[in-house]
mmCIF file of C-alpha atoms in Angstrom:
data_model
loop_
_atom_site.group_PDB
_atom_site.id
_atom_site.type_symbol
_atom_site.label_atom_id
_atom_site.label_comp_id
_atom_site.label_asym_id
_atom_site.label_seq_id
_atom_site.Cartn_x
_atom_site.Cartn_y
_atom_site.Cartn_z
ATOM 1 C CA GLY A 1 40.193 -51.004 -254.624
ATOM 2 C CA VAL A 2 39.355 -53.281 -251.363
ATOM 3 C CA LYS A 3 37.526 -56.500 -250.634
ATOM 4 C CA ARG A 4 35.724 -57.158 -247.580
ATOM 5 C CA ASP A 5 36.268 -60.885 -246.159
ATOM 6 C CA GLY A 6 33.915 -62.582 -244.976
ATOM 7 C CA LYS A 7 34.685 -64.478 -242.348
ATOM 8 C CA LEU A 8 36.370 -61.790 -240.015
ATOM 9 C CA GLY A 9 34.117 -59.052 -241.904
ATOM 10 C CA SER A 10 37.777 -57.054 -241.704
ATOM 11 C CA VAL A 11 38.229 -54.891 -244.636
ATOM 12 C CA ILE A 12 41.414 -55.839 -246.059
ATOM 13 C CA ALA A 13 43.500 -53.903 -248.282
ATOM 14 C CA GLU A 14 45.034 -55.991 -251.275
ATOM 15 C CA LYS A 15 48.060 -55.382 -251.781
ATOM 16 C CA GLY A 16 49.234 -56.344 -248.084
ATOM 17 C CA ARG A 17 47.336 -56.476 -244.645
ATOM 18 C CA GLU A 18 46.832 -53.069 -243.472
ATOM 19 C CA ALA A 19 45.494 -52.129 -240.023
ATOM 20 C CA PRO A 20 42.307 -52.415 -239.735
ATOM 21 C CA VAL A 21 39.772 -49.442 -241.161
ATOM 22 C CA SER A 22 36.883 -48.783 -239.131
ATOM 23 C CA HIS A 23 33.682 -47.962 -241.532
ATOM 24 C CA VAL A 24 29.944 -47.818 -240.537
ATOM 25 C CA MET A 25 27.845 -50.523 -240.712
ATOM 26 C CA GLU A 26 24.855 -51.051 -241.825
ATOM 27 C CA ARG A 27 21.865 -51.182 -239.777
ATOM 28 C CA GLY A 28 24.822 -52.559 -237.821
ATOM 29 C CA ASP A 29 26.055 -55.533 -238.639
ATOM 30 C CA PHE A 30 29.685 -55.662 -239.341
ATOM 31 C CA ARG A 31 29.840 -58.282 -241.940
ATOM 32 C CA ARG A 32 28.279 -55.352 -244.083
ATOM 33 C CA PRO A 33 30.549 -51.554 -244.289
ATOM 34 C CA VAL A 34 28.821 -49.114 -246.443
ATOM 35 C CA ALA A 35 31.536 -46.351 -245.623
ATOM 36 C CA VAL A 36 34.678 -44.971 -243.853
ATOM 37 C CA ALA A 37 33.425 -43.817 -240.601
ATOM 38 C CA GLU A 38 35.650 -40.155 -239.571
ATOM 39 C CA ALA A 39 35.535 -38.874 -236.613
ATOM 40 C CA ALA A 40 33.770 -36.357 -235.570
ATOM 41 C CA PHE A 41 31.254 -34.242 -234.142
ATOM 42 C CA LEU A 42 27.860 -35.799 -232.282
ATOM 43 C CA ARG A 43 25.736 -33.571 -235.365
ATOM 44 C CA VAL A 44 22.913 -33.774 -232.573
ATOM 45 C CA LEU A 45 25.221 -30.947 -230.653
ATOM 46 C CA ASN A 46 27.279 -29.533 -234.378
ATOM 47 C CA PRO A 47 24.554 -27.352 -235.815
ATOM 48 C CA GLU A 48 27.446 -25.019 -237.363
ATOM 49 C CA GLY A 49 28.785 -28.822 -239.135
ATOM 50 C CA ALA A 50 32.083 -27.282 -236.834
ATOM 51 C CA ARG A 51 34.676 -30.652 -237.748
ATOM 52 C CA ILE A 52 38.119 -31.678 -236.614
ATOM 53 C CA PRO A 53 40.960 -30.179 -238.144
ATOM 54 C CA ALA A 54 43.641 -32.306 -239.611
ATOM 55 C CA PRO A 55 47.145 -31.863 -237.016
ATOM 56 C CA GLU A 56 49.902 -30.431 -238.268
ATOM 57 C CA ALA A 57 52.780 -32.040 -239.024
ATOM 58 C CA ASP A 58 54.776 -32.738 -236.704
ATOM 59 C CA ALA A 59 52.443 -33.696 -234.211
ATOM 60 C CA GLY A 60 52.819 -36.291 -232.059
ATOM 61 C CA SER A 61 48.947 -37.823 -232.231
ATOM 62 C CA SER A 62 46.034 -37.169 -234.411
ATOM 63 C CA MET A 63 45.388 -34.257 -232.060
ATOM 64 C CA ARG A 64 41.492 -35.768 -231.567
ATOM 65 C CA ARG A 65 40.801 -35.503 -228.479
ATOM 66 C CA THR A 66 42.881 -31.714 -227.746
ATOM 67 C CA ALA A 67 39.848 -30.872 -230.850
ATOM 68 C CA PHE A 68 37.569 -33.026 -228.468
ATOM 69 C CA ALA A 69 38.227 -30.701 -225.775
ATOM 70 C CA ARG A 70 38.493 -27.217 -227.250
ATOM 71 C CA TRP A 71 35.323 -27.864 -228.913
ATOM 72 C CA LEU A 72 33.403 -28.637 -225.486
ATOM 73 C CA THR A 73 34.731 -25.340 -223.761
ATOM 74 C CA ARG A 74 33.669 -23.454 -226.331
ATOM 75 C CA PRO A 75 32.110 -20.323 -225.710
ATOM 76 C CA GLU A 76 29.023 -20.200 -227.298
ATOM 77 C CA HIS A 77 29.025 -24.240 -226.424
ATOM 78 C CA PRO A 78 24.852 -24.750 -225.737
ATOM 79 C CA LEU A 79 25.458 -27.623 -223.549
ATOM 80 C CA THR A 80 28.960 -28.498 -221.138
ATOM 81 C CA ALA A 81 28.488 -25.082 -219.131
ATOM 82 C CA ARG A 82 25.073 -25.243 -218.254
ATOM 83 C CA VAL A 83 24.895 -29.047 -217.344
ATOM 84 C CA MET A 84 28.177 -28.467 -215.314
ATOM 85 C CA VAL A 85 26.651 -25.231 -212.750
ATOM 86 C CA ASN A 86 23.217 -27.099 -213.247
ATOM 87 C CA ARG A 87 25.359 -29.718 -211.553
ATOM 88 C CA LEU A 88 27.084 -27.881 -209.340
ATOM 89 C CA TRP A 89 23.390 -26.422 -208.175
ATOM 90 C CA GLN A 90 22.229 -29.929 -207.408
ATOM 91 C CA HIS A 91 25.580 -30.511 -205.223
ATOM 92 C CA HIS A 92 24.562 -27.508 -202.998
ATOM 93 C CA PHE A 93 21.016 -27.349 -203.371
ATOM 94 C CA GLY A 94 19.127 -31.707 -203.490
ATOM 95 C CA THR A 95 17.984 -29.998 -206.663
ATOM 96 C CA GLY A 96 19.245 -28.626 -210.086
ATOM 97 C CA ILE A 97 17.614 -25.875 -212.356
ATOM 98 C CA VAL A 98 16.806 -28.824 -214.603
ATOM 99 C CA SER A 99 15.751 -31.274 -212.002
ATOM 100 C CA SER A 100 16.366 -33.896 -214.874
ATOM 101 C CA SER A 101 20.245 -33.429 -214.321
ATOM 102 C CA GLY A 102 21.067 -36.145 -216.572
ATOM 103 C CA ASP A 103 18.354 -35.267 -219.350
ATOM 104 C CA PHE A 104 18.763 -31.695 -220.868
ATOM 105 C CA GLY A 105 17.052 -33.497 -224.233
ATOM 106 C CA HIS A 106 13.643 -32.716 -225.055
ATOM 107 C CA THR A 107 12.251 -35.144 -222.337
ATOM 108 C CA GLY A 108 14.223 -33.512 -219.897
ATOM 109 C CA GLU A 109 12.524 -31.126 -217.188
ATOM 110 C CA VAL A 110 12.271 -27.081 -217.944
ATOM 111 C CA PRO A 111 14.681 -25.799 -215.941
ATOM 112 C CA THR A 112 12.955 -23.434 -212.753
ATOM 113 C CA HIS A 113 14.913 -20.331 -212.684
ATOM 114 C CA PRO A 114 16.053 -19.730 -216.515
ATOM 115 C CA GLU A 115 18.007 -16.985 -217.223
ATOM 116 C CA LEU A 116 19.541 -17.757 -213.124
ATOM 117 C CA LEU A 117 21.081 -20.872 -215.677
ATOM 118 C CA ASP A 118 21.859 -18.840 -218.199
ATOM 119 C CA TRP A 119 23.960 -16.585 -216.237
ATOM 120 C CA LEU A 120 25.825 -19.204 -214.168
ATOM 121 C CA ALA A 121 26.796 -20.674 -217.983
ATOM 122 C CA THR A 122 28.032 -17.715 -219.417
ATOM 123 C CA GLU A 123 29.838 -16.775 -215.381
ATOM 124 C CA PHE A 124 31.079 -20.548 -215.749
ATOM 125 C CA PRO A 125 34.054 -19.837 -218.482
ATOM 126 C CA ALA A 126 34.274 -16.146 -217.157
ATOM 127 C CA ARG A 127 35.612 -17.221 -214.267
ATOM 128 C CA GLY A 128 38.799 -18.987 -216.485
ATOM 129 C CA TRP A 129 36.160 -22.408 -215.966
ATOM 130 C CA SER A 130 36.948 -23.152 -212.064
ATOM 131 C CA LEU A 131 34.667 -25.000 -210.425
ATOM 132 C CA LYS A 132 35.968 -23.121 -206.655
ATOM 133 C CA GLU A 133 34.700 -20.415 -208.012
ATOM 134 C CA MET A 134 31.448 -21.500 -208.714
ATOM 135 C CA HIS A 135 31.234 -22.909 -205.488
ATOM 136 C CA ARG A 136 32.460 -19.924 -203.924
ATOM 137 C CA LEU A 137 29.769 -17.866 -205.433
ATOM 138 C CA MET A 138 26.216 -20.538 -205.812
ATOM 139 C CA VAL A 139 27.332 -20.912 -201.439
ATOM 140 C CA THR A 140 27.562 -17.238 -200.926
ATOM 141 C CA SER A 141 24.713 -16.386 -202.224
ATOM 142 C CA ARG A 142 21.125 -15.359 -201.389
ATOM 143 C CA ALA A 143 19.623 -18.055 -202.028
ATOM 144 C CA TYR A 144 21.763 -21.304 -200.171
ATOM 145 C CA ARG A 145 21.990 -19.117 -197.063
ATOM 146 C CA GLN A 146 18.684 -18.767 -196.002
ATOM 147 C CA GLU A 147 16.997 -21.284 -193.873
ATOM 148 C CA SER A 148 15.348 -23.566 -193.766
ATOM 149 C CA ARG A 149 12.752 -23.306 -190.716
ATOM 150 C CA GLY A 150 10.762 -19.716 -190.323
ATOM 151 C CA SER A 151 7.940 -18.270 -188.860
ATOM 152 C CA GLY A 152 4.634 -15.943 -189.711
ATOM 153 C CA GLU A 153 3.130 -15.019 -192.543
ATOM 154 C CA ALA A 154 5.221 -14.162 -195.233
ATOM 155 C CA TRP A 155 6.944 -18.002 -194.496
ATOM 156 C CA GLU A 156 3.670 -19.567 -194.768
ATOM 157 C CA ALA A 157 2.604 -17.494 -197.750
ATOM 158 C CA ALA A 158 6.409 -19.321 -199.584
ATOM 159 C CA LEU A 159 5.225 -22.461 -198.344
ATOM 160 C CA ALA A 160 1.841 -22.482 -199.876
ATOM 161 C CA ARG A 161 3.468 -21.118 -203.333
ATOM 162 C CA ASP A 162 6.119 -23.344 -203.240
ATOM 163 C CA PRO A 163 5.376 -26.633 -200.983
ATOM 164 C CA SER A 164 8.452 -28.428 -203.385
ATOM 165 C CA ASN A 165 10.177 -25.045 -203.130
ATOM 166 C CA ARG A 166 11.773 -25.850 -206.391
ATOM 167 C CA LEU A 167 11.838 -21.827 -206.786
ATOM 168 C CA VAL A 168 14.240 -21.998 -203.851
ATOM 169 C CA SER A 169 11.872 -20.364 -201.205
ATOM 170 C CA ARG A 170 13.428 -21.261 -198.648
ATOM 171 C CA ARG A 171 16.459 -23.196 -196.853
ATOM 172 C CA THR A 172 15.860 -27.128 -197.886
ATOM 173 C CA ARG A 173 17.508 -29.518 -194.994
ATOM 174 C CA ARG A 174 20.686 -31.606 -196.948
ATOM 175 C CA ARG A 175 22.212 -34.670 -195.642
ATOM 176 C CA LEU A 176 25.446 -35.222 -195.747
ATOM 177 C CA GLU A 177 27.037 -37.731 -198.444
ATOM 178 C CA GLY A 178 28.893 -40.579 -196.231
ATOM 179 C CA GLU A 179 32.201 -39.478 -197.411
ATOM 180 C CA ALA A 180 32.060 -36.170 -196.682
ATOM 181 C CA ILE A 181 30.693 -37.763 -193.415
ATOM 182 C CA ARG A 182 33.133 -39.908 -192.607
ATOM 183 C CA ASP A 183 35.992 -36.242 -193.802
ATOM 184 C CA ALA A 184 34.144 -34.133 -191.053
ATOM 185 C CA PHE A 185 34.153 -36.942 -187.746
ATOM 186 C CA LEU A 186 37.735 -37.379 -188.219
ATOM 187 C CA ALA A 187 38.318 -33.526 -189.310
ATOM 188 C CA VAL A 188 35.986 -31.852 -186.042
ATOM 189 C CA SER A 189 38.746 -34.993 -183.824
ATOM 190 C CA GLY A 190 41.809 -34.156 -185.360
ATOM 191 C CA LYS A 191 42.945 -37.134 -187.301
ATOM 192 C CA LEU A 192 42.036 -36.439 -190.558
ATOM 193 C CA ASN A 193 44.731 -36.948 -192.905
ATOM 194 C CA THR A 194 44.661 -33.374 -195.812
ATOM 195 C CA GLU A 195 47.623 -34.672 -197.560
ATOM 196 C CA ALA A 196 46.620 -34.435 -201.426
ATOM 197 C CA GLY A 197 47.635 -36.610 -204.177
ATOM 198 C CA GLY A 198 49.235 -40.413 -204.274
ATOM 199 C CA THR A 199 47.186 -43.295 -204.635
ATOM 200 C CA SER A 200 44.250 -44.792 -203.217
ATOM 201 C CA VAL A 201 44.194 -46.647 -199.790
ATOM 202 C CA ARG A 202 42.110 -49.377 -198.517
ATOM 203 C CA PRO A 203 41.473 -48.573 -194.990
ATOM 204 C CA PRO A 204 40.890 -51.228 -192.772
ATOM 205 C CA LEU A 205 36.899 -52.904 -192.559
ATOM 206 C CA PRO A 206 34.827 -54.082 -189.639
ATOM 207 C CA ASP A 207 34.886 -58.038 -189.143
ATOM 208 C CA GLU A 208 31.714 -59.056 -190.064
ATOM 209 C CA VAL A 209 33.009 -57.725 -193.821
ATOM 210 C CA VAL A 210 36.262 -59.302 -193.922
ATOM 211 C CA SER A 211 34.608 -62.626 -193.387
ATOM 212 C CA THR A 212 32.696 -62.159 -196.508
ATOM 213 C CA LEU A 213 35.846 -61.375 -198.623
ATOM 214 C CA LEU A 214 37.677 -63.859 -200.562
ATOM 215 C CA ARG A 215 42.169 -63.374 -199.722
ATOM 216 C CA ASN A 216 43.902 -60.212 -201.022
ATOM 217 C CA GLN A 217 40.362 -59.001 -201.895
ATOM 218 C CA TRP A 218 40.724 -55.767 -199.352
ATOM 219 C CA GLU A 219 44.237 -55.718 -198.435
ATOM 220 C CA VAL A 220 44.680 -53.269 -196.018
ATOM 221 C CA THR A 221 47.137 -49.613 -196.783
ATOM 222 C CA PRO A 222 50.145 -50.733 -194.548
ATOM 223 C CA ASP A 223 50.608 -47.051 -193.566
ATOM 224 C CA LYS A 224 47.882 -46.096 -190.558
ATOM 225 C CA ALA A 225 48.146 -43.194 -191.546
ATOM 226 C CA GLY A 226 46.904 -43.232 -194.629
ATOM 227 C CA HIS A 227 43.918 -44.779 -193.148
ATOM 228 C CA ARG A 228 43.042 -40.981 -192.082
ATOM 229 C CA ARG A 229 43.154 -39.553 -195.601
ATOM 230 C CA ARG A 230 39.953 -37.968 -197.276
ATOM 231 C CA SER A 231 37.850 -40.222 -198.646
ATOM 232 C CA ILE A 232 37.869 -39.440 -202.068
ATOM 233 C CA TYR A 233 41.433 -41.261 -201.701
ATOM 234 C CA VAL A 234 39.553 -44.451 -200.613
ATOM 235 C CA PHE A 235 39.784 -47.232 -202.586
ATOM 236 C CA THR A 236 37.026 -48.195 -204.832
ATOM 237 C CA ARG A 237 35.972 -51.687 -205.643
ATOM 238 C CA ARG A 238 33.009 -52.456 -208.598
ATOM 239 C CA ASN A 239 31.690 -55.203 -205.966
ATOM 240 C CA LEU A 240 32.025 -53.544 -202.336
ATOM 241 C CA ARG A 241 31.805 -50.608 -201.171
ATOM 242 C CA TYR A 242 32.979 -49.266 -197.749
ATOM 243 C CA PRO A 243 30.703 -49.376 -195.373
ATOM 244 C CA VAL A 244 30.219 -46.045 -194.303
ATOM 245 C CA PHE A 245 29.482 -44.987 -198.128
ATOM 246 C CA GLU A 246 26.756 -48.137 -198.331
ATOM 247 C CA ALA A 247 24.885 -47.446 -195.646
ATOM 248 C CA PHE A 248 24.965 -43.663 -196.579
ATOM 249 C CA ASP A 249 23.424 -44.848 -200.291
ATOM 250 C CA ARG A 250 26.664 -44.340 -202.369
ATOM 251 C CA PRO A 251 25.271 -45.046 -205.783
ATOM 252 C CA ASP A 252 26.231 -48.312 -207.710
ATOM 253 C CA SER A 253 29.218 -47.861 -209.175
ATOM 254 C CA ASN A 254 28.142 -50.469 -211.689
ATOM 255 C CA LEU A 255 25.624 -47.901 -213.373
ATOM 256 C CA ALA A 256 25.629 -44.334 -214.122
ATOM 257 C CA CYS A 257 24.211 -42.226 -211.945
ATOM 258 C CA SER A 258 23.269 -38.466 -212.132
ATOM 259 C CA ARG A 259 21.851 -38.026 -208.853
ATOM 260 C CA ARG A 260 22.401 -39.572 -205.590
ATOM 261 C CA ASP A 261 19.163 -41.410 -204.025
ATOM 262 C CA ARG A 262 18.930 -40.147 -199.932
ATOM 263 C CA SER A 263 17.092 -42.499 -197.624
ATOM 264 C CA THR A 264 16.928 -42.795 -193.031
ATOM 265 C CA THR A 265 17.698 -46.669 -192.650
ATOM 266 C CA ALA A 266 18.089 -47.947 -189.296
ATOM 267 C CA PRO A 267 21.889 -49.174 -189.999
ATOM 268 C CA GLN A 268 22.873 -45.579 -190.856
ATOM 269 C CA SER A 269 21.706 -44.763 -187.103
ATOM 270 C CA LEU A 270 23.451 -47.886 -185.691
ATOM 271 C CA MET A 271 26.138 -46.842 -187.750
ATOM 272 C CA LEU A 272 26.497 -43.821 -185.439
ATOM 273 C CA LEU A 273 26.042 -44.768 -183.255
ATOM 274 C CA ASN A 274 27.748 -48.852 -182.595
ATOM 275 C CA SER A 275 30.740 -49.233 -185.349
ATOM 276 C CA GLU A 276 34.082 -48.964 -184.508
ATOM 277 C CA PHE A 277 35.028 -45.448 -186.585
ATOM 278 C CA SER A 278 32.121 -43.923 -184.435
ATOM 279 C CA LEU A 279 33.753 -44.411 -181.574
ATOM 280 C CA ALA A 280 37.164 -43.825 -182.702
ATOM 281 C CA ALA A 281 36.276 -40.242 -183.625
ATOM 282 C CA ALA A 282 33.985 -40.017 -180.266
ATOM 283 C CA GLU A 283 38.170 -40.711 -178.400
ATOM 284 C CA ALA A 284 39.710 -38.783 -180.760
ATOM 285 C CA LEU A 285 37.109 -36.006 -179.737
ATOM 286 C CA ALA A 286 36.954 -36.197 -176.212
ATOM 287 C CA ALA A 287 40.772 -36.222 -175.888
ATOM 288 C CA ARG A 288 40.959 -33.022 -177.952
ATOM 289 C CA VAL A 289 38.752 -31.105 -176.599
ATOM 290 C CA SER A 290 40.623 -32.280 -172.338
ATOM 291 C CA ASP A 291 44.010 -31.388 -173.906
ATOM 292 C CA GLU A 292 42.710 -28.230 -175.120
ATOM 293 C CA THR A 293 40.136 -26.117 -171.814
ATOM 294 C CA LYS A 294 40.324 -27.030 -168.594
ATOM 295 C CA GLY A 295 36.486 -27.191 -166.957
ATOM 296 C CA THR A 296 33.178 -28.685 -168.146
ATOM 297 C CA ALA A 297 32.028 -24.908 -169.138
ATOM 298 C CA ASP A 298 35.175 -24.727 -171.315
ATOM 299 C CA SER A 299 34.836 -28.547 -172.775
ATOM 300 C CA ILE A 300 31.225 -27.959 -173.892
ATOM 301 C CA ALA A 301 32.591 -25.074 -175.074
ATOM 302 C CA LYS A 302 35.194 -25.709 -177.537
ATOM 303 C CA ALA A 303 33.074 -29.437 -178.579
ATOM 304 C CA TYR A 304 30.307 -26.977 -179.519
ATOM 305 C CA ALA A 305 32.858 -25.219 -181.929
ATOM 306 C CA LEU A 306 34.797 -28.410 -182.917
ATOM 307 C CA VAL A 307 31.550 -30.025 -184.253
ATOM 308 C CA PHE A 308 29.302 -27.720 -185.048
ATOM 309 C CA SER A 309 31.196 -24.522 -185.496
ATOM 310 C CA ARG A 310 29.182 -22.501 -182.891
ATOM 311 C CA PRO A 311 28.455 -21.690 -179.356
ATOM 312 C CA PRO A 312 26.341 -23.640 -176.817
ATOM 313 C CA SER A 313 22.709 -22.356 -175.783
ATOM 314 C CA GLU A 314 22.040 -21.744 -172.424
ATOM 315 C CA THR A 315 20.594 -24.484 -172.203
ATOM 316 C CA GLU A 316 22.790 -26.583 -174.118
ATOM 317 C CA ARG A 317 25.313 -25.693 -171.306
ATOM 318 C CA ALA A 318 23.511 -26.997 -168.924
ATOM 319 C CA MET A 319 21.756 -30.496 -170.854
ATOM 320 C CA GLY A 320 26.310 -30.771 -171.112
ATOM 321 C CA GLU A 321 26.500 -30.533 -167.594
ATOM 322 C CA ARG A 322 24.229 -32.481 -166.267
ATOM 323 C CA PHE A 323 25.185 -35.013 -168.935
ATOM 324 C CA LEU A 324 29.332 -34.582 -168.146
ATOM 325 C CA ALA A 325 28.650 -35.266 -164.434
ATOM 326 C CA SER A 326 27.883 -38.902 -164.899
ATOM 327 C CA GLY A 327 29.114 -39.503 -167.808
ATOM 328 C CA SER A 328 32.503 -39.334 -169.739
ATOM 329 C CA VAL A 329 34.204 -37.226 -172.757
ATOM 330 C CA VAL A 330 33.955 -39.935 -174.960
ATOM 331 C CA ASP A 331 29.756 -40.726 -174.415
ATOM 332 C CA TYR A 332 29.553 -36.373 -174.756
ATOM 333 C CA GLY A 333 31.144 -36.036 -177.895
ATOM 334 C CA LEU A 334 29.351 -39.672 -179.156
ATOM 335 C CA ALA A 335 26.295 -37.867 -178.405
ATOM 336 C CA LEU A 336 26.969 -34.496 -180.764
ATOM 337 C CA LEU A 337 27.786 -36.885 -183.826
ATOM 338 C CA ASN A 338 24.812 -38.112 -183.070
ATOM 339 C CA THR A 339 23.076 -35.356 -183.292
ATOM 340 C CA ASN A 340 20.957 -33.575 -187.300
ATOM 341 C CA GLU A 341 23.731 -31.136 -186.981
ATOM 342 C CA ALA A 342 26.679 -32.809 -187.236
ATOM 343 C CA ILE A 343 25.636 -34.729 -190.709
ATOM 344 C CA TYR A 344 22.589 -32.280 -192.475
ATOM 345 C CA ILE A 345 22.721 -28.495 -193.535
ATOM 346 C CA ASP A 346 20.069 -26.976 -192.164
#
């Protein structure tokens, strides 16, 4: 038998004090346990009544997390694959097939392309739950490779029929996230450290940010090579966001975020044009171009190949020659890094 300890609200065995048993509380009142709470799957997502199996005798744990993972990834699960491929679609197209990516319930939006969502959801487990495979599938699709601008009667008809582009009748221009912008600048300048794994890093912060911090709140990583690692390795504090990420709408880590906001503000332009980070990237880009080319025309072609992955047009080449006739390669590189083409997927 058991009795209730009114002072602590815990259940204590009459014969010796044992570990408290988790209970269901009547109306959420910790003083009114009414039944033992057993580990189980959410009933609203478990219409078939699947149960967590008991662990084998020689198991080193309860195996509950393993059972949960297997339940989530079983082929017939109604949500796991759909929610994930919808997030991937949102990442590449700006809006998910279900626009309310954080709500697949009755209050959420209906999918614009339900058959496509179903097909992607079956492809995901069929491809071994590989995110890389799904990314490749989406970015090589005809829908993804559309242009964002066009002309002619067909184009005008598409605009009139699908003004918000919910039917994916054309490409929606999408700006890179702050993390991707930082990585792109480091990559084109030849300074990106692609080392994988390991601990997070703390690159130097601008003086105006350091002056607002407490002592030892942001201890800069001693290894300077680590300062150029990919943005996924930049240390995150809830109360301190890395400046370039802050400017480009990195969400508040204290809150859940199913979809990032995308703003266009003056500080973003100032960050790209005047920050120490942008200037350092432009200087490294200029040094790389100068080391690998001979002559103005060759330098312009190399800069365009690095920044835009394409050759310059004749007009762009002529503009570049006029600019470099009176300006430096550093300024030219900084100007290229500040173009929309450098930070937008078009």
